[in-house]
Coordinates of C-alpha atoms in Angstrom, one line a residue:
X1 CA 15.2 -167.5 -165.3
X2 CA 12.8 -166.4 -162.4
X3 CA 10.0 -168.3 -160.6
X4 CA 7.6 -166.7 -158.5
X5 CA 7.0 -168.4 -155.2
X6 CA 3.3 -167.6 -154.2
X7 CA 1.4 -170.3 -152.3
X8 CA -0.9 -172.6 -154.0
X9 CA -4.5 -173.2 -152.5
X10 CA -5.0 -176.5 -150.8
X11 CA -8.6 -176.9 -151.9
X12 CA -11.4 -175.1 -153.7
X13 CA -13.6 -174.8 -150.5
X14 CA -16.0 -171.8 -150.8
X15 CA -15.0 -171.2 -154.2
X16 CA -17.8 -172.6 -156.1
X17 CA -15.4 -174.3 -158.1
X18 CA -14.5 -178.1 -158.7
X19 CA -11.0 -179.7 -159.7
X20 CA -10.6 -180.7 -163.3
X21 CA -8.4 -183.5 -162.7
X22 CA -7.3 -185.8 -159.8
X23 CA -5.2 -183.9 -157.1
X24 CA -5.4 -181.0 -159.5
X25 CA -4.7 -177.7 -157.6
X26 CA -6.2 -175.6 -160.6
X27 CA -9.9 -175.3 -160.3
X28 CA -12.7 -174.8 -163.0
X29 CA -15.9 -173.0 -162.6
X30 CA -18.9 -175.2 -162.0
X31 CA -21.8 -175.3 -164.5
X32 CA -24.7 -173.1 -162.9
X33 CA -28.2 -173.9 -164.0
X34 CA -30.1 -171.1 -165.7
X35 CA -32.1 -168.9 -163.4
X36 CA -35.9 -170.3 -163.0
X37 CA -38.1 -169.0 -165.9
X38 CA -35.3 -168.1 -168.3
X39 CA -35.0 -169.5 -171.5
X40 CA -32.4 -172.4 -171.5
X41 CA -29.8 -172.3 -173.9
X42 CA -28.6 -175.8 -175.2
X43 CA -24.7 -176.2 -175.7
X44 CA -25.4 -177.5 -179.0
X45 CA -26.3 -174.2 -180.4
X46 CA -23.5 -172.3 -178.6
X47 CA -20.2 -172.3 -180.9
X48 CA -17.5 -174.5 -179.4
X49 CA -14.1 -172.7 -179.1
X50 CA -10.4 -173.4 -178.7
X51 CA -8.7 -173.3 -175.4
X52 CA -4.8 -172.5 -175.4
X53 CA -2.6 -172.8 -172.5
X54 CA 0.8 -171.3 -172.3
X55 CA 2.8 -168.4 -171.8
X56 CA 2.4 -165.0 -173.1
X57 CA 5.4 -162.8 -173.0
X58 CA 7.1 -159.6 -174.7
X59 CA 9.9 -160.5 -177.3
X60 CA 12.6 -157.9 -177.1
X61 CA 14.2 -158.2 -180.6
X62 CA 17.6 -157.3 -181.1
X63 CA 18.7 -157.1 -185.0
X64 CA 22.1 -157.4 -186.8
X65 CA 22.0 -153.9 -187.7
X66 CA 21.8 -152.8 -183.9
X67 CA 18.1 -152.0 -183.9
X68 CA 15.9 -153.1 -180.9
X69 CA 11.9 -153.6 -181.0
X70 CA 9.6 -155.0 -178.6
X71 CA 6.6 -157.4 -179.6
X72 CA 4.1 -159.2 -177.7
X73 CA 4.8 -163.1 -178.0
X74 CA 5.0 -166.3 -176.4
X75 CA 4.2 -169.4 -178.5
X76 CA 0.8 -170.5 -177.2
X77 CA -0.3 -167.1 -177.3
X78 CA 1.0 -166.4 -181.0
X79 CA -1.2 -169.7 -181.7
X80 CA -4.0 -168.1 -180.3
X81 CA -3.8 -165.1 -182.0
X82 CA -3.2 -166.9 -185.3
X83 CA -6.2 -169.0 -184.7
X84 CA -8.2 -165.7 -184.0
X85 CA -6.9 -164.1 -187.1
X86 CA -8.6 -167.2 -189.0
X87 CA -11.7 -166.7 -187.6
X88 CA -11.9 -169.0 -184.6
X89 CA -12.8 -168.2 -181.2
X90 CA -10.1 -168.7 -178.9
X91 CA -9.9 -168.7 -175.0
X92 CA -6.1 -168.1 -173.8
X93 CA -5.1 -169.3 -170.2
X94 CA -1.9 -167.8 -169.3
X95 CA 0.2 -165.9 -166.8
X96 CA 1.3 -162.2 -167.3
X97 CA 1.6 -159.4 -165.0
X98 CA -0.5 -155.9 -164.6
X99 CA 2.3 -153.7 -165.9
X100 CA 3.4 -152.0 -168.8
X101 CA 4.5 -155.2 -170.7
X102 CA 1.1 -156.9 -169.5
X103 CA -1.0 -154.2 -170.9
X104 CA 0.8 -154.3 -174.2
X105 CA -0.1 -158.2 -174.3
X106 CA -3.6 -157.8 -173.4
X107 CA -4.0 -154.8 -176.1
X108 CA -2.4 -156.9 -178.6
X109 CA -4.3 -160.3 -178.1
X110 CA -7.8 -158.7 -177.5
X111 CA -7.2 -156.2 -180.8
X112 CA -7.0 -159.6 -182.7
X113 CA -10.3 -161.5 -180.8
X114 CA -8.2 -163.7 -178.1
X115 CA -10.3 -163.7 -175.1
X116 CA -7.8 -164.0 -171.8
X117 CA -9.3 -166.5 -169.4
X118 CA -9.7 -164.5 -166.1
X119 CA -7.0 -165.0 -163.7
X120 CA -4.5 -165.0 -166.3
X121 CA -2.9 -161.4 -165.4
X122 CA -2.2 -162.4 -161.8
X123 CA 1.7 -162.7 -162.4
X124 CA 3.8 -160.2 -160.2
X125 CA 5.5 -159.3 -163.5
X126 CA 5.2 -160.1 -167.2
X127 CA 8.1 -162.5 -168.6
X128 CA 10.6 -161.3 -171.2
X129 CA 12.1 -163.1 -174.0
X130 CA 15.3 -161.4 -175.8
X131 CA 15.5 -162.7 -179.3
X132 CA 19.0 -162.1 -181.1
X133 CA 18.3 -162.0 -185.1
X134 CA 21.4 -162.8 -187.1
X135 CA 22.1 -161.8 -190.6
X136 CA 19.8 -164.7 -192.0
X137 CA 16.9 -163.7 -190.1
X138 CA 17.2 -166.7 -187.4
X139 CA 16.1 -165.9 -184.1
X140 CA 18.0 -167.2 -180.7
X141 CA 16.7 -166.4 -177.3
X142 CA 17.4 -165.8 -173.8
X143 CA 14.4 -165.7 -171.3
X144 CA 13.6 -163.9 -167.9
X145 CA 10.5 -165.7 -167.2
X146 CA 8.2 -167.6 -164.7
X147 CA 5.2 -170.0 -165.5
X148 CA 2.3 -170.9 -163.4
X149 CA -1.1 -172.1 -164.3
X150 CA -3.4 -169.5 -162.1
X151 CA -4.4 -170.4 -158.7
X152 CA -8.1 -169.6 -159.9
X153 CA -9.4 -169.7 -163.3
X154 CA -12.7 -170.0 -165.1
X155 CA -13.5 -172.3 -167.6
X156 CA -15.6 -171.5 -170.7
X157 CA -19.4 -172.6 -170.3
X158 CA -19.1 -175.0 -173.1
X159 CA -16.4 -177.9 -173.3
X160 CA -13.6 -176.5 -175.9
X161 CA -13.4 -178.5 -179.3
X162 CA -9.6 -178.4 -179.0
X163 CA -7.1 -177.9 -176.0
X164 CA -3.5 -176.6 -177.3
X165 CA -0.5 -176.4 -175.3
X166 CA 3.0 -176.3 -176.0
X167 CA 6.7 -174.8 -175.3
X168 CA 7.8 -173.7 -172.0
X169 CA 4.4 -173.7 -170.4
X170 CA 4.1 -177.4 -170.7
X171 CA 7.6 -178.3 -169.3
X172 CA 8.5 -175.7 -167.0
X173 CA 7.9 -175.8 -163.2
X174 CA 5.9 -175.1 -161.5
X175 CA 3.0 -175.1 -164.1
X176 CA 4.0 -177.7 -166.5
X177 CA 2.4 -180.7 -164.3
X178 CA -0.7 -178.7 -164.1
X179 CA -0.9 -178.2 -167.9
X180 CA -0.6 -181.9 -168.1
X181 CA -3.5 -182.7 -166.0
X182 CA -5.6 -179.9 -167.7
X183 CA -5.2 -181.9 -171.1
X184 CA -5.7 -185.3 -169.5
X185 CA -9.2 -183.8 -168.0
X186 CA -10.5 -182.5 -171.4
X187 CA -9.2 -185.4 -173.6
X188 CA -12.8 -187.0 -173.6
X189 CA -14.6 -184.1 -175.2
X190 CA -11.5 -182.1 -177.1
X191 CA -9.0 -182.8 -179.6
X192 CA -5.5 -182.2 -178.0
X193 CA -2.8 -180.8 -179.9
X194 CA 0.9 -179.9 -178.7
X195 CA 4.1 -178.4 -180.0
X196 CA 7.1 -178.9 -178.1
X197 CA 8.6 -175.8 -179.4
X198 CA 11.7 -176.5 -177.0
X199 CA 14.1 -173.8 -175.4
X200 CA 17.0 -176.0 -174.3
X201 CA 18.2 -172.6 -172.1
X202 CA 15.0 -173.0 -170.0
X203 CA 14.7 -176.7 -169.8
X204 CA 16.7 -179.6 -167.9
X205 CA 18.9 -181.8 -170.2
X206 CA 17.4 -183.6 -173.1
X207 CA 17.4 -186.6 -171.2
X208 CA 15.5 -185.2 -168.5
X209 CA 13.2 -183.2 -170.6
X210 CA 12.6 -186.3 -172.9
X211 CA 10.1 -188.4 -170.6
X212 CA 8.0 -185.1 -169.8
X213 CA 7.9 -184.6 -173.5
X214 CA 7.0 -188.0 -174.4
X215 CA 4.2 -188.3 -171.9
X216 CA 2.5 -184.9 -173.5
X217 CA 3.0 -186.5 -176.8
X218 CA 1.2 -189.5 -175.4
X219 CA -1.9 -187.6 -174.4
X220 CA -1.9 -185.7 -177.7
X221 CA -3.7 -186.4 -181.0
X222 CA -1.9 -184.2 -183.2
X223 CA 1.7 -183.3 -182.5
X224 CA 3.7 -180.6 -184.5
X225 CA 7.7 -180.6 -183.9
X226 CA 10.4 -178.9 -185.5
X227 CA 13.5 -181.0 -187.0
X228 CA 15.6 -178.8 -184.8
X229 CA 13.6 -179.9 -181.6
X230 CA 14.1 -183.3 -182.4
X231 CA 18.0 -182.7 -182.9
X232 CA 18.1 -181.6 -179.5
X233 CA 16.0 -184.2 -177.9
X234 CA 17.4 -187.0 -179.7
X235 CA 20.6 -186.3 -181.2
X236 CA 21.7 -188.5 -184.0
X237 CA 18.1 -189.9 -184.6
X238 CA 16.4 -189.8 -187.9
X239 CA 13.6 -187.1 -187.2
X240 CA 10.9 -189.0 -189.1
X241 CA 11.9 -192.4 -187.5
X242 CA 11.1 -190.4 -184.1
X243 CA 7.7 -189.2 -185.4
X244 CA 6.5 -192.4 -186.2
X245 CA 7.6 -194.0 -183.0
X246 CA 5.6 -191.1 -181.3
X247 CA 2.6 -192.0 -183.5
X248 CA 2.6 -195.6 -181.9
X249 CA 1.9 -194.0 -178.4
X250 CA -1.1 -192.2 -178.9
X251 CA -1.3 -189.5 -181.8
X252 CA -3.2 -189.6 -185.2
X253 CA -0.2 -187.6 -186.6
X254 CA 2.9 -186.3 -185.9
X255 CA 4.3 -183.4 -188.2
X256 CA 7.9 -182.6 -188.7
X257 CA 8.6 -179.2 -189.8
X258 CA 11.9 -178.2 -191.4
X259 CA 11.9 -174.8 -192.1
X260 CA 12.5 -173.8 -195.9
X261 CA 12.7 -177.5 -196.8
X262 CA 9.3 -178.0 -195.7
X263 CA 7.3 -180.4 -193.6
X264 CA 6.5 -184.1 -193.3
X265 CA 3.3 -185.6 -191.7
X266 CA 3.5 -189.3 -190.6
X267 CA 0.3 -190.7 -189.4
X268 CA -0.7 -193.8 -187.0
X269 CA -1.7 -195.7 -190.0
X270 CA 1.3 -195.4 -191.9
X271 CA 0.7 -192.6 -194.3
X272 CA 3.9 -189.9 -195.1
X273 CA 2.7 -186.7 -196.8
X274 CA 5.4 -184.2 -197.7
X275 CA 4.7 -180.5 -198.4
X276 CA 7.3 -178.0 -199.8
X277 CA 7.8 -174.7 -198.2
X278 CA 6.8 -171.5 -200.5
X279 CA 9.8 -169.6 -201.6
X280 CA 9.9 -166.1 -199.6
X281 CA 12.3 -163.5 -198.5
X282 CA 12.5 -163.8 -194.9
X283 CA 12.4 -160.8 -192.5
X284 CA 12.8 -163.2 -189.4
X285 CA 11.7 -166.6 -188.5
X286 CA 9.9 -165.4 -185.3
X287 CA 6.5 -167.2 -184.9
X288 CA 6.8 -169.2 -188.0
X289 CA 6.0 -172.2 -186.4
X290 CA 3.4 -170.9 -184.0
X291 CA 1.6 -169.6 -187.2
X292 CA 2.2 -173.1 -189.0
X293 CA 0.6 -174.6 -185.6
X294 CA -2.4 -172.2 -185.7
X295 CA -3.1 -173.0 -189.3
X296 CA -2.9 -176.8 -188.6
X297 CA -5.6 -176.3 -185.9
X298 CA -7.7 -174.2 -188.2
X299 CA -7.3 -176.7 -191.2
X300 CA -8.5 -179.5 -189.1
X301 CA -11.4 -177.6 -187.6
X302 CA -12.4 -176.9 -191.5
X303 CA -12.1 -180.5 -192.3
X304 CA -14.5 -181.4 -189.1
X305 CA -11.9 -183.5 -187.6
X306 CA -11.8 -181.7 -184.1
X307 CA -13.5 -182.8 -181.0
X308 CA -13.4 -185.9 -178.9
X309 CA -16.2 -187.5 -181.0
X310 CA -14.1 -187.0 -184.3
X311 CA -11.1 -189.1 -183.2
X312 CA -11.6 -192.0 -185.1
X313 CA -12.3 -189.5 -188.0
X314 CA -9.3 -187.8 -187.5
X315 CA -7.1 -191.2 -187.6
X316 CA -8.8 -192.1 -190.7
X317 CA -8.0 -188.8 -192.6
X318 CA -7.1 -188.9 -196.0
X319 CA -3.8 -188.3 -198.1
X320 CA -5.6 -185.5 -199.7
X321 CA -7.0 -184.1 -196.6
X322 CA -3.7 -183.8 -195.0
X323 CA -2.0 -182.4 -198.1
X324 CA -4.6 -179.5 -198.4
X325 CA -4.2 -178.8 -194.6
X326 CA -0.4 -179.0 -194.6
X327 CA 0.1 -177.0 -197.8
X328 CA -1.9 -174.3 -196.2
X329 CA -0.1 -174.4 -193.3
X330 CA 3.2 -173.9 -195.3
X331 CA 1.5 -170.7 -196.8
X332 CA 0.8 -169.2 -193.3
X333 CA 4.1 -169.9 -192.0
X334 CA 5.6 -168.2 -195.3
X335 CA 3.6 -165.1 -195.1
X336 CA 4.6 -165.0 -191.3
X337 CA 8.5 -165.1 -192.1
X338 CA 8.1 -162.6 -194.9
X339 CA 7.3 -159.8 -192.3
X340 CA 8.9 -158.9 -189.1
X341 CA 7.7 -160.5 -185.7
X342 CA 5.2 -163.1 -184.8
X343 CA 2.5 -161.5 -187.1
X344 CA 0.5 -164.2 -188.8
X345 CA -2.1 -163.7 -191.5
X346 CA -5.7 -163.0 -191.3
X347 CA -8.0 -165.2 -193.3
X348 CA -8.9 -162.5 -195.8
X349 CA -4.8 -162.3 -196.4
X350 CA -4.8 -165.7 -196.9
X351 CA -7.9 -166.2 -199.1
X352 CA -6.5 -163.3 -201.2

C-alpha cells in the first residue's frame, strides 16, 4: 500500500469556497447568484442527483486458468456506474491519476454517464487492486493504493438526494475522516447510504477498525453489509444480531447479504425481510455487492424514499416495499456475477 504525502490546504482563502463541515479541509463551491437580467431557475425544477464518494481504481484480474485482464473498478465507483446504468444522475468524488489507468477509468465511467467531480484526477498515479479468482469464481484482493479526498472540489449546484460511500475510502487515512465529515454535512438534505465492504489487508485490526465502522453506521440511514464483513469485524457473532444492534444507533435498515444464500433486511421498527438469490452460473463475484448496493439506492429512489425530508417515510417503509426493492437487488447482483468483472446491468437489461 502506498500513500501520497501532498500537503493539505489550511483554509479556503481566495478560492471562493466554504468548508462543508466543522474543521473540514475539503471545500465546496459556494452558490453564486444568477447574473442580473438572467432567468432564475428554481432548484425545485432541477433533477436531484446522487453523490458517491470513494475509490476508483483498476482491478487486475488473475484467473485460475492463468489468464490476466484489467478492468476499471473500486467499490464506490462500481456503485456509481451501476446507478447510472439504471438511469440515475450520479456525481463521483474520487481520487486517481492522469495516467493510462486513469484515462481508462475516465472512459469507462463516463461511457455509462457518471460525472466525475472536478478535482478527482489529481493523484500522482492511479491505484491498482489485484484480484485472484479461484476455481469457484471467488475473488481475493491485494492492493497498491492511496486515498485522499481532493484538496479542492466543486459540489453540484443542487444538494444531492443521496450520498453514498463505502469500502476503503471510508476507513483509510488520510481521506477517511474527510469522508465522514462530508456525510455529516449533507445529512440534513440527503439520505446517507453506506457499505463497509471491508478489505482487511488494507485496514487496521478489527478491534481498531470497528469503532470507525460503527461511527459511519450511526451517520447512515441505509447500511448494506456482507456476512463475510461481519465475520471479520465481529468474529463469532450472529450477523443478524449485529445488524439489529446497528439499527438502534441510527439506520432505518441494515441489509446483510449472504452471497448465494440471499439477503436479509432488519429495520429499526423490528421488521425482518428475507430474500433468496436467483440461481445462476457464476463467472466471478467481482462487483456483486456493489451492483446490489446500486440497485438498493435505485429501488429506494423509485419508491420515493430518498432525501432528508423522506427520512421518516423511509423508517416507515412497509414489508412489501422492502421485499420488492430487495428482490430486484438480488436479480441485479445475479446478472453481475453471471459475467466477468464488475459489469452491472442496465435498466433495459433488467426490465427485459
